[in-house]
């Protein structure tokens, strides 16, 4: 096995682009004991290349994997990591999956797989650092299920919990209290959406390029989940058991209500809008807002939170393809359109990026017509070069 071939296979594996034949090739390589040193060398070099400021010792790589992934002692929610640590974690997580392959506990669901997956080992699965290429479910043992490639019906079982797929929805049904907390991650690709029915009956609808991490069964005095991106929540009421969403530095807590959270990594603002009920929004110990039906708060770095009224009927309109932007930076609008249409959009002028714009249209309008509308409003023009939409 050449070093170049192994590096390519690992990169394909990370990008979720391996074919069945390539997955089998990688599986056989991991099983072969004589490839250990080559694996160590390649993984170490990739970590150093992508995270040059993070020291990596190739020798104790397997122990490092177990320490970082936390197979036996997963915290309820991780602390915020720097970008370098996230990149390092990405390679370590890949190595962890390879270790699981070698021990025979890694499973990959395809459309032809008949039996439901049974999870036998618990870790804290990572939220994706960048948007995934396919709508996916990441289980507690590191197994991926590509949601658009499996049939309706039971797709996995955990201790006391059954996971069922029904079209663009996955449903968690808990029959007994688990002795151990299993965390799962559902992620959507750009232009994708997916609905999750959590074990308490709450509904979560993920927008494009988003992810949510949650326990397969809720125990204790609160129901905590972690969100990257945007999701609409319809939370099942439970007296004295709050539902808590962690999104970056922002924490939103409710008892039972319907609301939308938009908190994409790397963007300046996070928005919480309430469609029904009442929610509390905090950052650390600081109360940012208490919101009721028809109210929203925009939280922007280094500025005070801004509350405003919003028509409940347009909240989470993206679920039906309705895209509504009020007083948003053009840079933020185009970032959203890139996720919705899985396209690349560039704004040439720095001043144009900061242009405050209000606009609405339906996804069926198409990206070209949507950009034409935006350009008329902002007195700009757009062109397409090698598949990239350019606004200037």
XYZ file of C-alpha atoms in Angstrom, residues 51-338:
288
model
C -3.557 22.383 12.273
C 0.088 23.523 12.237
C -0.190 25.172 15.656
C -1.377 21.999 17.359
C 1.313 19.521 18.365
C 0.598 15.921 17.385
C 2.513 12.895 18.605
C 1.948 9.978 16.243
C 3.110 7.282 18.656
C 0.236 7.285 21.195
C -2.396 8.040 18.533
C -4.903 5.424 19.655
C -4.839 6.637 23.275
C -5.257 10.199 22.049
C -8.295 9.160 20.036
C -9.919 7.583 23.063
C -9.104 10.561 25.283
C -10.494 13.178 22.903
C -13.534 11.268 21.718
C -14.257 10.267 25.335
C -15.590 6.787 24.706
C -16.242 5.987 28.346
C -16.726 9.434 29.919
C -18.608 11.685 27.521
C -19.615 15.052 29.037
C -23.185 16.225 28.654
C -22.126 19.121 26.431
C -18.619 20.033 25.274
C -16.910 23.350 25.908
C -16.410 25.644 22.947
C -13.333 24.685 20.935
C -11.108 26.835 18.779
C -11.096 26.346 15.006
C -7.753 24.540 15.208
C -9.037 22.108 17.785
C -12.121 21.427 15.661
C -9.903 20.630 12.685
C -7.736 18.370 14.805
C -10.867 16.690 16.163
C -12.003 16.068 12.584
C -8.901 13.966 11.898
C -8.989 12.311 15.292
C -12.635 11.384 14.737
C -11.662 9.865 11.395
C -8.953 7.862 13.124
C -11.457 6.757 15.752
C -13.768 5.436 13.052
C -10.848 3.508 11.577
C -10.122 1.996 14.978
C -13.772 0.951 15.205
C -13.537 -0.583 11.730
C -10.536 -2.602 12.863
C -12.412 -3.918 15.882
C -15.440 -4.844 13.822
C -17.857 -2.361 15.424
C -18.192 0.100 12.547
C -21.292 -0.192 10.376
C -22.337 1.670 7.247
C -25.989 1.602 6.243
C -26.861 1.477 2.548
C -30.104 0.996 0.725
C -29.468 -2.714 0.501
C -28.871 -3.187 4.250
C -31.716 -5.211 5.730
C -31.244 -5.475 9.507
C -31.433 -2.345 11.668
C -28.175 -1.190 13.186
C -27.635 -2.069 16.844
C -25.393 0.375 18.694
C -23.074 -1.373 21.126
C -20.554 1.277 22.129
C -21.105 4.821 23.412
C -19.138 7.968 22.530
C -19.985 11.634 22.163
C -20.319 12.021 18.370
C -18.924 15.259 16.973
C -20.975 18.008 15.402
C -19.754 18.621 11.842
C -17.232 21.425 11.466
C -18.350 22.075 7.888
C -21.653 21.138 6.188
C -21.979 17.454 5.350
C -22.402 16.267 1.759
C -25.438 14.119 2.535
C -28.236 14.223 5.102
C -26.923 11.942 7.826
C -27.445 10.394 11.238
C -24.308 9.879 13.330
C -24.797 7.320 16.093
C -23.060 6.998 19.439
C -20.592 4.361 18.227
C -19.396 6.468 15.283
C -21.644 4.777 12.706
C -23.075 6.926 9.908
C -26.483 6.351 8.346
C -27.012 8.274 5.095
C -30.665 9.136 5.511
C -31.530 9.529 1.831
C -30.042 6.119 1.037
C -32.061 3.952 3.437
C -35.642 2.806 3.105
C -38.503 3.748 5.397
C -38.810 1.666 8.548
C -36.604 0.831 11.500
C -33.024 1.915 10.812
C -31.302 1.513 14.192
C -31.840 0.418 17.778
C -30.217 1.714 20.932
C -30.686 0.482 24.473
C -34.412 0.995 24.990
C -34.779 3.242 21.908
C -35.845 2.517 18.340
C -35.063 4.889 15.443
C -37.480 4.821 12.526
C -37.364 6.652 9.203
C -40.485 7.946 7.469
C -39.662 9.906 4.303
C -37.826 13.084 5.453
C -38.453 12.397 9.128
C -36.763 10.210 11.712
C -38.607 9.236 14.868
C -37.142 8.226 18.226
C -39.318 5.903 20.298
C -38.193 5.091 23.833
C -39.592 1.987 25.497
C -37.461 1.981 28.649
C -34.932 4.115 30.492
C -31.401 3.448 29.274
C -28.621 2.794 31.767
C -26.333 4.920 29.619
C -26.796 8.191 27.721
C -26.323 7.775 23.967
C -25.856 10.961 21.933
C -26.789 11.160 18.259
C -26.205 13.850 15.628
C -28.513 14.591 12.704
C -26.928 16.765 9.990
C -28.327 18.255 6.793
C -26.457 18.995 3.592
C -26.635 22.288 1.771
C -30.098 22.562 0.178
C -31.302 19.791 2.516
C -33.907 19.721 5.302
C -34.860 17.036 7.809
C -37.336 16.597 10.651
C -36.477 14.805 13.890
C -39.055 13.633 16.412
C -37.151 13.480 19.678
C -37.807 10.844 22.362
C -39.971 13.264 24.377
C -42.220 13.901 21.366
C -40.716 17.310 20.516
C -40.301 18.078 16.811
C -37.162 19.650 15.344
C -36.987 20.666 11.693
C -33.431 21.312 10.524
C -32.742 23.846 7.796
C -29.951 23.453 5.226
C -26.339 22.948 6.393
C -27.384 22.486 10.014
C -26.863 19.884 12.728
C -28.293 18.945 16.103
C -26.807 16.740 18.833
C -29.176 15.202 21.366
C -29.506 12.200 23.705
C -31.445 9.215 22.394
C -33.495 9.359 25.606
C -34.003 12.263 28.002
C -33.296 11.642 31.683
C -32.738 13.946 34.630
C -34.049 17.435 35.317
C -33.621 18.976 31.858
C -33.751 18.149 28.147
C -30.575 19.523 26.578
C -29.608 19.591 22.900
C -26.938 21.414 20.888
C -27.580 23.190 17.588
C -25.353 24.379 14.754
C -27.205 26.311 12.062
C -30.970 26.834 11.944
C -33.905 24.799 13.213
C -37.563 25.220 14.038
C -38.604 23.631 17.334
C -42.040 22.531 18.493
C -41.323 21.480 22.062
C -43.515 19.053 23.977
C -44.582 20.587 27.275
C -43.130 18.995 30.404
C -43.663 20.589 33.816
C -40.411 21.318 35.659
C -38.276 19.715 32.910
C -37.060 22.597 30.714
C -35.968 22.076 27.130
C -32.574 23.754 26.609
C -30.870 24.508 23.300
C -27.179 25.389 23.247
C -26.122 27.276 20.102
C -22.669 28.797 20.322
C -22.585 31.047 23.393
C -26.355 31.398 23.396
C -28.688 29.255 25.503
C -32.439 29.136 24.857
C -34.696 27.477 27.429
C -38.417 26.674 27.270
C -41.031 24.413 28.824
C -43.213 23.911 25.760
C -43.478 26.216 22.740
C -42.742 26.668 19.028
C -39.858 28.861 17.893
C -36.989 29.206 15.422
C -33.269 29.525 16.178
C -30.782 30.674 13.565
C -27.179 30.328 14.763
C -24.796 29.416 11.960
C -21.100 29.205 12.896
C -19.025 32.121 11.610
C -21.944 34.523 11.201
C -22.187 37.764 13.182
C -25.733 37.353 14.439
C -27.936 34.735 16.061
C -31.724 35.062 15.981
C -34.468 33.527 18.124
C -38.092 34.068 17.014
C -41.147 32.792 18.918
C -44.175 31.440 17.085
C -46.035 30.185 20.145
C -45.436 30.223 23.909
C -42.547 31.812 25.781
C -38.773 31.378 25.736
C -35.786 32.699 27.666
C -32.505 33.520 25.903
C -29.230 33.736 27.816
C -25.479 34.002 27.296
C -23.704 32.567 30.300
C -25.403 34.133 33.336
C -26.613 37.153 31.352
C -30.303 37.241 30.435
C -30.563 38.515 26.860
C -34.312 38.375 26.366
C -37.589 36.853 27.472
C -39.735 36.430 24.375
C -43.397 35.681 23.776
C -45.411 34.995 20.624
C -44.560 37.355 17.760
C -41.271 38.594 19.246
C -37.692 37.948 18.201
C -34.209 38.877 19.401
C -31.081 39.344 17.300
C -27.851 38.780 19.201
C -24.773 40.266 17.533
C -21.193 40.185 18.800
C -20.139 43.297 20.744
C -23.552 44.963 20.514
C -26.655 44.896 22.689
C -29.391 42.398 21.778
C -32.118 43.895 19.589
C -35.730 42.834 20.131
C -38.465 43.403 17.579
C -41.903 42.268 16.501
C -42.309 39.584 13.843
C -45.370 38.099 12.190
C -45.683 34.552 13.626
C -46.931 33.378 10.223
C -43.539 33.982 8.580
C -41.411 32.385 11.312
C -39.597 29.347 9.879
C -41.226 29.991 6.521
C -38.179 28.255 5.027
C -39.869 24.948 5.868
C -42.287 25.686 2.999
C -39.647 27.327 0.825
C -40.535 30.912 1.805
C -37.371 32.969 2.334
C -37.844 36.225 4.230
C -35.105 38.675 5.177
C -35.764 41.919 7.040
C -33.018 44.499 7.588
C -30.288 41.934 6.947
C -26.753 42.509 5.648
C -26.463 41.456 2.016
C -23.498 39.265 3.025
C -25.745 37.366 5.461
C -28.520 36.992 2.881
C -26.163 35.559 0.256
C -24.618 33.230 2.857
C -28.113 31.872 3.483
C -28.832 31.538 -0.235
C -25.619 29.558 -0.691
